[in-house]
Short mmCIF file of C-alpha atoms in Angstrom, two decimals:
data_model
loop_
_atom_site.label_atom_id
_atom_site.label_comp_id
_atom_site.label_asym_id
_atom_site.label_seq_id
_atom_site.Cartn_x
_atom_site.Cartn_y
_atom_site.Cartn_z
CA UNK A 1 -0.02 -0.31 0.06
CA UNK A 2 1.03 3.52 -0.38
CA UNK A 3 3.35 5.84 1.68
CA UNK A 4 2.56 9.18 2.69
CA UNK A 5 5.83 10.18 3.82
CA UNK A 6 5.80 12.33 0.28
CA UNK A 7 8.81 10.47 -1.26
CA UNK A 8 7.63 8.01 -3.70
CA UNK A 9 7.19 9.63 -6.71
CA UNK A 10 3.84 9.98 -8.34
CA UNK A 11 4.17 7.06 -11.22
CA UNK A 12 4.50 4.90 -8.62
CA UNK A 13 1.28 5.94 -6.47
CA UNK A 14 -0.58 5.47 -10.46
CA UNK A 15 0.61 1.63 -10.48
CA UNK A 16 -0.35 1.16 -6.22
CA UNK A 17 -4.15 2.54 -7.17
CA UNK A 18 -4.43 1.07 -10.45
CA UNK A 19 -3.27 -2.13 -8.88
CA UNK A 20 -6.09 -2.08 -6.11
CA UNK A 21 -8.57 -0.72 -8.78
CA UNK A 22 -7.82 -4.00 -11.20
CA UNK A 23 -8.01 -6.52 -8.13
CA UNK A 24 -11.31 -5.36 -7.73
CA UNK A 25 -12.59 -6.53 -11.22
CA UNK A 26 -10.55 -9.59 -11.43
CA UNK A 27 -12.54 -10.69 -8.76
CA UNK A 28 -15.72 -10.14 -10.72
CA UNK A 29 -14.38 -11.40 -13.58
CA UNK A 30 -16.73 -14.46 -13.49
CA UNK A 31 -19.71 -13.14 -13.17
CA UNK A 32 -22.26 -13.21 -16.10
CA UNK A 33 -24.42 -9.81 -16.16
CA UNK A 34 -27.43 -11.30 -14.38
CA UNK A 35 -25.14 -11.82 -11.53
CA UNK A 36 -24.34 -8.11 -11.11
CA UNK A 37 -27.79 -7.40 -10.02
CA UNK A 38 -28.85 -10.20 -7.21
CA UNK A 39 -29.20 -8.35 -3.65
CA UNK A 40 -30.60 -11.47 -2.02
CA UNK A 41 -30.55 -10.28 1.47
CA UNK A 42 -30.17 -6.99 2.62
CA UNK A 43 -26.70 -7.34 4.34
CA UNK A 44 -25.49 -8.09 1.05
CA UNK A 45 -25.08 -5.40 -1.89
CA UNK A 46 -25.37 -6.34 -5.43
CA UNK A 47 -21.76 -6.48 -7.06
CA UNK A 48 -22.56 -3.68 -9.31
CA UNK A 49 -23.31 -1.24 -6.79
CA UNK A 50 -19.84 -2.34 -4.80
CA UNK A 51 -18.05 -1.62 -8.31
CA UNK A 52 -19.94 1.72 -8.29
CA UNK A 53 -19.67 2.97 -4.26
CA UNK A 54 -15.48 2.40 -4.63
CA UNK A 55 -15.71 4.47 -7.44
CA UNK A 56 -17.85 7.13 -6.03
CA UNK A 57 -15.73 7.46 -3.40
CA UNK A 58 -12.59 8.58 -5.00
CA UNK A 59 -14.57 10.82 -7.34
CA UNK A 60 -15.86 12.35 -4.56
CA UNK A 61 -13.14 12.71 -1.64
CA UNK A 62 -10.67 13.39 -4.15
CA UNK A 63 -11.83 14.46 -7.82
CA UNK A 64 -15.08 16.50 -6.68
CA UNK A 65 -13.11 18.68 -4.13
CA UNK A 66 -9.73 19.10 -6.21
CA UNK A 67 -10.12 19.00 -9.67
CA UNK A 68 -11.51 22.49 -10.77
CA UNK A 69 -15.02 21.81 -12.74
CA UNK A 70 -15.38 18.13 -12.16
CA UNK A 71 -18.64 16.96 -12.81
CA UNK A 72 -20.08 13.44 -11.32
CA UNK A 73 -20.26 10.73 -14.19
CA UNK A 74 -24.14 10.24 -13.59
CA UNK A 75 -27.09 12.33 -11.81
CA UNK A 76 -27.94 11.66 -8.33
CA UNK A 77 -24.74 10.24 -7.76
CA UNK A 78 -24.17 10.64 -4.33
CA UNK A 79 -27.55 9.28 -3.65
CA UNK A 80 -27.47 6.33 -5.67
CA UNK A 81 -23.55 5.06 -4.73
CA UNK A 82 -23.70 6.84 -1.53
CA UNK A 83 -23.46 4.26 1.74
CA UNK A 84 -24.32 5.67 4.27
CA UNK A 85 -22.91 9.27 4.60
CA UNK A 86 -25.61 10.95 5.91
CA UNK A 87 -23.80 14.26 5.95
CA UNK A 88 -23.19 14.39 2.09
CA UNK A 89 -26.89 13.84 1.66
CA UNK A 90 -29.49 11.01 2.17
CA UNK A 91 -28.36 7.44 0.56
CA UNK A 92 -30.51 5.46 -1.27
CA UNK A 93 -32.35 2.81 1.47
CA UNK A 94 -29.62 0.02 1.28
CA UNK A 95 -31.70 -3.04 1.55
CA UNK A 96 -33.40 -1.97 -2.00
CA UNK A 97 -30.14 -1.65 -3.74
CA UNK A 98 -31.03 -4.91 -5.50
CA UNK A 99 -33.64 -2.42 -7.38
CA UNK A 100 -31.74 -0.33 -9.84
CA UNK A 101 -31.37 -1.88 -12.87
CA UNK A 102 -29.58 1.53 -14.11
CA UNK A 103 -27.11 2.42 -14.43
CA UNK A 104 -26.63 -0.77 -16.39
CA UNK A 105 -23.55 -3.05 -15.45
CA UNK A 106 -21.75 -1.91 -18.62
CA UNK A 107 -22.03 1.82 -17.56
CA UNK A 108 -20.84 1.21 -14.24
CA UNK A 109 -17.69 -0.37 -15.98
CA UNK A 110 -17.05 2.75 -18.07
CA UNK A 111 -17.77 4.90 -14.76
CA UNK A 112 -14.88 2.83 -12.87
CA UNK A 113 -12.61 3.61 -16.68
CA UNK A 114 -13.87 6.96 -16.39
CA UNK A 115 -13.06 7.85 -13.06
CA UNK A 116 -9.38 5.58 -12.97
CA UNK A 117 -8.43 7.67 -16.56
CA UNK A 118 -9.24 11.32 -13.83
CA UNK A 119 -7.52 9.87 -11.49
CA UNK A 120 -4.30 8.61 -12.76
CA UNK A 121 -3.96 12.34 -14.46
CA UNK A 122 -4.37 13.42 -10.95
CA UNK A 123 -2.11 11.52 -9.57
CA UNK A 124 0.54 12.16 -12.08
CA UNK A 125 0.58 15.93 -11.65
CA UNK A 126 3.16 16.26 -8.18
CA UNK A 127 1.77 19.41 -7.60
CA UNK A 128 -1.78 17.30 -6.54
CA UNK A 129 0.30 15.43 -3.85
CA UNK A 130 -0.70 17.79 -0.98
CA UNK A 131 -0.47 15.51 2.25
CA UNK A 132 -4.49 15.73 2.74
CA UNK A 133 -4.55 14.22 -0.89
CA UNK A 134 -2.24 11.52 -0.05
CA UNK A 135 -4.17 10.80 2.82
CA UNK A 136 -7.59 10.47 1.08
CA UNK A 137 -5.82 8.16 -1.53
CA UNK A 138 -5.01 5.81 1.31
CA UNK A 139 -7.91 5.54 2.72
CA UNK A 140 -9.86 5.09 -0.95
CA UNK A 141 -7.32 2.10 -1.25
CA UNK A 142 -8.42 0.75 2.06
CA UNK A 143 -11.81 1.16 1.43
CA UNK A 144 -11.53 -0.75 -1.59
CA UNK A 145 -9.92 -3.60 -0.20
CA UNK A 146 -12.31 -3.86 2.35
CA UNK A 147 -15.41 -4.25 -0.64
CA UNK A 148 -13.05 -6.68 -2.30
CA UNK A 149 -13.83 -8.69 0.77
CA UNK A 150 -17.56 -8.09 0.99
CA UNK A 151 -17.84 -8.58 -2.47
CA UNK A 152 -16.64 -12.24 -2.15
CA UNK A 153 -18.68 -12.68 0.85
CA UNK A 154 -21.97 -10.93 -0.83
CA UNK A 155 -21.63 -13.49 -4.12
CA UNK A 156 -21.35 -16.10 -2.39
CA UNK A 157 -24.72 -15.56 -0.65
CA UNK A 158 -26.65 -14.05 -3.59
CA UNK A 159 -25.20 -18.23 -5.47
CA UNK A 160 -26.15 -19.85 -2.41
CA UNK A 161 -29.65 -19.26 -2.51
CA UNK A 162 -30.12 -20.57 -5.64
CA UNK A 163 -30.66 -24.50 -6.02
CA UNK A 164 -28.60 -25.37 -9.17
CA UNK A 165 -25.40 -24.79 -6.18
CA UNK A 166 -23.52 -22.66 -9.20
CA UNK A 167 -20.14 -22.86 -9.09
CA UNK A 168 -17.95 -19.18 -9.04
CA UNK A 169 -14.28 -20.00 -9.09
CA UNK A 170 -13.16 -22.87 -11.47
CA UNK A 171 -9.41 -22.53 -10.63
CA UNK A 172 -7.85 -25.43 -8.86
CA UNK A 173 -7.64 -24.86 -5.29
CA UNK A 174 -3.64 -24.11 -3.51
CA UNK A 175 -2.24 -26.82 -2.21
CA UNK A 176 -3.19 -26.99 1.62
CA UNK A 177 -1.85 -28.81 4.47
CA UNK A 178 -4.34 -32.26 4.78
CA UNK A 179 -4.74 -32.84 8.62
CA UNK A 180 -5.25 -29.62 10.58
CA UNK A 181 -1.85 -29.51 13.27
CA UNK A 182 -2.38 -30.16 16.86
CA UNK A 183 -4.07 -27.63 19.30
CA UNK A 184 -1.66 -26.23 21.60
CA UNK A 185 -1.82 -22.99 23.94
CA UNK A 186 0.56 -20.42 24.53
CA UNK A 187 0.55 -19.18 28.21
CA UNK A 188 0.59 -15.47 28.66
CA UNK A 189 1.31 -14.44 32.24
CA UNK A 190 -0.75 -10.84 31.92
CA UNK A 191 0.01 -7.85 33.20
CA UNK A 192 -0.14 -3.95 31.60
CA UNK A 193 0.49 -4.23 27.60
CA UNK A 194 0.39 -1.57 25.22
CA UNK A 195 -2.53 -2.14 22.17
CA UNK A 196 -3.72 0.18 19.60
CA UNK A 197 -1.19 2.00 17.57
CA UNK A 198 0.46 5.48 17.02
CA UNK A 199 1.62 4.22 13.52
CA UNK A 200 2.53 7.38 11.48
CA UNK A 201 1.79 5.37 7.82
CA UNK A 202 -1.86 4.00 8.47
CA UNK A 203 -4.47 2.98 10.53
CA UNK A 204 -7.72 3.62 11.19
CA UNK A 205 -9.31 5.87 13.60
CA UNK A 206 -10.45 2.75 15.55
CA UNK A 207 -7.00 1.59 15.69
CA UNK A 208 -5.45 4.79 17.47
CA UNK A 209 -4.51 5.52 19.56
CA UNK A 210 -1.88 3.26 21.36
CA UNK A 211 -2.71 2.92 24.54
CA UNK A 212 -2.24 0.24 28.20
CA UNK A 213 -4.34 -2.34 29.25
CA UNK A 214 -4.04 -4.82 32.25
CA UNK A 215 -4.61 -8.64 31.74
CA UNK A 216 -5.41 -11.45 33.14
CA UNK A 217 -3.06 -14.75 33.09
CA UNK A 218 -4.38 -16.53 30.05
CA UNK A 219 -3.98 -19.13 27.70
CA UNK A 220 -4.48 -18.91 23.37
CA UNK A 221 -5.11 -21.70 20.82
CA UNK A 222 -2.55 -22.17 18.74
CA UNK A 223 -5.12 -22.70 15.73
CA UNK A 224 -8.79 -22.06 15.17
CA UNK A 225 -11.50 -24.63 15.93
CA UNK A 226 -12.01 -27.04 12.69
CA UNK A 227 -14.76 -27.99 11.16
CA UNK A 228 -14.51 -31.73 12.81
CA UNK A 229 -14.42 -30.15 16.25
CA UNK A 230 -17.08 -27.71 15.15
CA UNK A 231 -19.40 -31.28 14.29
CA UNK A 232 -18.69 -32.65 17.55
CA UNK A 233 -20.71 -29.51 19.30
CA UNK A 234 -23.45 -30.30 16.67
CA UNK A 235 -23.57 -33.94 17.44
CA UNK A 236 -23.69 -33.76 21.52
CA UNK A 237 -26.43 -30.98 20.92
CA UNK A 238 -25.19 -27.89 21.23
CA UNK A 239 -27.63 -26.17 19.39
CA UNK A 240 -30.45 -27.51 21.08
CA UNK A 241 -29.12 -27.00 24.96
CA UNK A 242 -29.45 -23.27 26.13
CA UNK A 243 -27.18 -23.71 29.03
CA UNK A 244 -24.38 -23.21 26.17
CA UNK A 245 -26.32 -19.75 24.78
CA UNK A 246 -26.29 -16.21 25.70
CA UNK A 247 -29.72 -15.28 26.00
CA UNK A 248 -30.11 -13.28 22.69
CA UNK A 249 -27.88 -15.70 21.09
CA UNK A 250 -30.24 -18.68 22.19
CA UNK A 251 -33.32 -16.37 20.97
CA UNK A 252 -31.36 -16.39 17.24
CA UNK A 253 -31.16 -20.14 17.42
CA UNK A 254 -34.81 -20.09 17.43
CA UNK A 255 -36.60 -17.68 15.47
CA UNK A 256 -33.72 -18.26 12.51
CA UNK A 257 -33.63 -22.24 13.20
CA UNK A 258 -30.00 -22.41 13.07
CA UNK A 259 -28.64 -26.12 13.47
CA UNK A 260 -24.97 -25.66 11.98
CA UNK A 261 -22.76 -22.84 10.11
CA UNK A 262 -24.06 -21.19 7.41
CA UNK A 263 -23.96 -23.12 4.28
CA UNK A 264 -24.27 -26.33 6.24
CA UNK A 265 -26.73 -28.93 4.71
CA UNK A 266 -27.18 -32.30 6.24
CA UNK A 267 -28.26 -34.87 3.44
CA UNK A 268 -27.59 -38.91 3.96
CA UNK A 269 -26.21 -38.32 7.71
CA UNK A 270 -23.22 -36.35 6.38
CA UNK A 271 -22.76 -33.21 6.40
CA UNK A 272 -21.61 -30.82 3.06
CA UNK A 273 -21.65 -26.76 2.09
CA UNK A 274 -21.58 -24.22 -0.25
CA UNK A 275 -18.52 -22.95 -1.28
CA UNK A 276 -17.74 -20.61 -4.35
CA UNK A 277 -15.62 -23.78 -5.29
CA UNK A 278 -18.65 -25.83 -5.48
CA UNK A 279 -21.02 -27.73 -3.46
CA UNK A 280 -18.80 -30.23 -1.62
CA UNK A 281 -18.72 -32.75 1.14
CA UNK A 282 -17.85 -31.10 4.87
CA UNK A 283 -13.70 -31.58 5.12
CA UNK A 284 -13.21 -31.72 9.46
CA UNK A 285 -9.89 -30.90 9.12
CA UNK A 286 -10.37 -27.38 7.77
CA UNK A 287 -11.08 -23.94 9.64
CA UNK A 288 -14.85 -23.91 10.64
CA UNK A 289 -16.11 -20.39 9.41
CA UNK A 290 -19.41 -18.74 8.66
CA UNK A 291 -20.48 -18.52 12.38
CA UNK A 292 -21.89 -16.00 14.32
CA UNK A 293 -20.70 -14.94 17.35
CA UNK A 294 -23.47 -16.21 19.31
CA UNK A 295 -22.18 -20.10 18.07
CA UNK A 296 -18.23 -18.93 18.31
CA UNK A 297 -19.15 -18.20 22.02
CA UNK A 298 -21.40 -21.26 22.79
CA UNK A 299 -18.90 -23.42 21.31
CA UNK A 300 -16.05 -22.33 23.57
CA UNK A 301 -18.49 -22.35 26.51
CA UNK A 302 -19.50 -26.36 25.59
CA UNK A 303 -15.53 -26.75 25.17
CA UNK A 304 -14.86 -25.46 28.53
CA UNK A 305 -13.12 -22.09 27.55
CA UNK A 306 -13.98 -18.79 26.13
CA UNK A 307 -13.19 -16.28 23.30
CA UNK A 308 -10.28 -14.35 23.65
CA UNK A 309 -10.58 -10.37 24.61
CA UNK A 310 -9.38 -8.44 20.95
CA UNK A 311 -6.68 -7.19 23.54
CA UNK A 312 -5.56 -10.64 24.27
CA UNK A 313 -5.55 -11.80 20.95
CA UNK A 314 -3.21 -8.72 20.09
CA UNK A 315 -0.90 -9.27 22.70
CA UNK A 316 -0.42 -13.27 21.60
CA UNK A 317 0.06 -12.13 17.94
CA UNK A 318 1.01 -8.76 17.22
CA UNK A 319 4.80 -9.63 16.89
CA UNK A 320 4.21 -12.42 14.17
CA UNK A 321 4.24 -11.88 10.89
CA UNK A 322 1.41 -10.88 8.80
CA UNK A 323 1.23 -13.95 6.25
CA UNK A 324 -1.12 -16.52 5.64
CA UNK A 325 -4.20 -17.25 3.25
CA UNK A 326 -5.07 -14.38 1.89
CA UNK A 327 -7.24 -12.88 -1.06
CA UNK A 328 -4.39 -12.77 -3.88
CA UNK A 329 -4.49 -16.75 -3.53
CA UNK A 330 -7.61 -16.55 -5.01
CA UNK A 331 -9.00 -20.20 -3.15
CA UNK A 332 -11.58 -18.26 -1.60
CA UNK A 333 -11.73 -21.29 1.06
CA UNK A 334 -10.08 -21.44 4.08
CA UNK A 335 -7.58 -23.38 4.84
CA UNK A 336 -4.40 -24.10 6.98
CA UNK A 337 -0.93 -23.22 6.06
CA UNK A 338 1.89 -24.70 7.61
CA UNK A 339 2.91 -21.81 9.70
CA UNK A 340 -0.11 -21.70 11.94
CA UNK A 341 0.04 -17.98 11.10
CA UNK A 342 -2.97 -16.40 13.11
CA UNK A 343 -3.51 -13.72 10.18
CA UNK A 344 -5.88 -15.18 7.25
CA UNK A 345 -8.18 -17.90 6.72
CA UNK A 346 -10.89 -16.78 9.02
CA UNK A 347 -11.19 -13.53 10.74
CA UNK A 348 -11.75 -14.85 14.77
CA UNK A 349 -14.46 -13.71 16.71
CA UNK A 350 -13.23 -11.82 20.24
CA UNK A 351 -15.28 -11.23 23.29
CA UNK A 352 -14.81 -7.83 23.34
CA UNK A 353 -17.35 -5.08 22.17
CA UNK A 354 -16.69 -2.56 19.24
CA UNK A 355 -16.04 0.76 21.30
CA UNK A 356 -13.99 3.60 20.95
CA UNK A 357 -10.58 3.55 22.54
CA UNK A 358 -9.47 6.17 25.64
CA UNK A 359 -9.09 9.29 23.89
CA UNK A 360 -9.63 8.51 20.41
CA UNK A 361 -10.20 11.32 18.48
CA UNK A 362 -12.94 10.99 15.73
CA UNK A 363 -12.53 12.92 12.22
CA UNK A 364 -13.64 15.74 11.14
CA UNK A 365 -16.27 15.84 8.14
CA UNK A 366 -17.78 12.83 6.59
CA UNK A 367 -14.51 10.22 7.71
CA UNK A 368 -16.27 10.64 10.59
CA UNK A 369 -18.92 8.60 9.81
CA UNK A 370 -16.52 6.06 8.34
CA UNK A 371 -15.94 3.66 11.60
CA UNK A 372 -17.06 5.56 14.38
CA UNK A 373 -20.94 6.10 14.43
CA UNK A 374 -20.62 2.02 14.16
CA UNK A 375 -19.37 1.87 17.78
CA UNK A 376 -22.70 0.10 19.18
CA UNK A 377 -24.06 -3.41 19.63
CA UNK A 378 -21.11 -5.08 17.87
CA UNK A 379 -18.48 -7.48 18.53
CA UNK A 380 -14.78 -7.15 17.00
CA UNK A 381 -12.93 -9.68 14.87
CA UNK A 382 -9.38 -9.80 14.33
CA UNK A 383 -6.87 -11.50 11.88
CA UNK A 384 -8.29 -11.46 8.18
CA UNK A 385 -9.43 -14.23 5.93
CA UNK A 386 -9.07 -15.95 3.07
CA UNK A 387 -10.97 -13.26 1.29
CA UNK A 388 -9.07 -10.60 2.71
CA UNK A 389 -6.18 -8.60 0.37
CA UNK A 390 -2.76 -9.61 2.05
CA UNK A 391 -1.41 -6.37 2.61
CA UNK A 392 -4.32 -4.95 4.47
CA UNK A 393 -4.50 -6.20 7.89
CA UNK A 394 -2.54 -5.26 10.64
CA UNK A 395 -1.66 -6.90 14.01
CA UNK A 396 -4.11 -3.55 15.42
CA UNK A 397 -6.83 -4.14 12.61
CA UNK A 398 -10.23 -4.04 14.01
CA UNK A 399 -13.47 -5.62 12.10
CA UNK A 400 -16.69 -5.53 13.50
CA UNK A 401 -20.12 -7.10 12.78
CA UNK A 402 -23.20 -7.74 14.96
CA UNK A 403 -22.79 -10.78 17.04
CA UNK A 404 -25.63 -12.51 14.56
CA UNK A 405 -23.81 -12.13 11.25
CA UNK A 406 -22.94 -15.32 9.97
CA UNK A 407 -22.01 -14.24 5.90
CA UNK A 408 -18.57 -13.22 6.13
CA UNK A 409 -15.50 -15.80 6.76
CA UNK A 410 -15.72 -15.92 10.62
CA UNK A 411 -14.43 -18.43 12.81
CA UNK A 412 -13.28 -19.24 16.18
CA UNK A 413 -9.99 -19.34 18.32
CA UNK A 414 -9.75 -20.85 21.75
CA UNK A 415 -8.54 -18.82 25.02
CA UNK A 416 -8.82 -19.45 28.60
CA UNK A 417 -7.93 -17.97 32.45
CA UNK A 418 -4.65 -19.01 33.58
CA UNK A 419 -5.35 -17.44 37.18
CA UNK A 420 -5.29 -20.64 39.49
CA UNK A 421 -4.89 -23.22 36.55
CA UNK A 422 -3.69 -27.02 37.02
CA UNK A 423 -2.08 -27.48 33.84
CA UNK A 424 -2.17 -31.16 34.48
#
């Protein structure tokens, strides 16, 4: 990702910009025209909306602000492609995005190409590369990377409701570990720890500032929970025993009829799941995914453990290199890598509510709506997934979703208290 020190040449900025933009289009290559407009539930957006919204971000926050006489490419652009920035106007209702047949897919692709030409020309002029512009460019690219993951998770849900089980990814999967490594435990003595960041390169406002927290002694698992381990929870009546569930979670189980992770179906006594690579038999040695916070919490309680706090997770893994199974592998399905990296494969639920850090400063203007206004009734996830770009996550990165959401590549890493714990 770009450096914002002002030392990078404009040609490199253009290459970085176009690389991210081109990756979005690579993701959508397998789609047919009909696939671009589907919105199968309120949480997902049509692929063409993602393509347009990420383009509008650069158009509105940079071109419209810094290019004299710039004109929007579409009438009512802010209304059509604005997601939730109320300070910029009233967005079109999220749950109705799938009803917008116009602009067409062809027009949206042309829109992206036109804005990319404008942005490339703008970035090639060193006089335009102010600190504020570079900061907005970085946020815009990070924002598009977030939508690249959403593109994949939304496409997966859209495809999953089709009884034909359409295959999105026909590329052979990368070689992976055949068996999950043994689950081991790493103990931490606790005490005062520094979390968050003051990184001068880039971080979202919800990661700042670095601050001190106190941790009690804890242990954290060396890998996420597998499908096979989660099957044992199902087999032992995990979804039918209220003693494992939070009250809201138990209500969700009964209201939604949950009996297994999202995309799982039982046929002939065996479990199968829908993946972006086809409808397949559940592989016991893979990380379990498409789990809600409620399910992760219930499983942890059933296993005699708990979920880690986000501060425990960050403390345990902040010195580990950020490498693992990410989007660029184009597998779109979680697997273990040989290094048991905590990054990639599946996002990992923590037990931490999504709240601001002490002395966190909310950005001025519309970008103040980017993260801060969502700090209510959501839970933090850490680590990234098989659909996350590899240079997007950091040890301090805070993802967040409501506790009942399951359509993301979200999984489980266990933790446990160590105060008075007998390791024998």
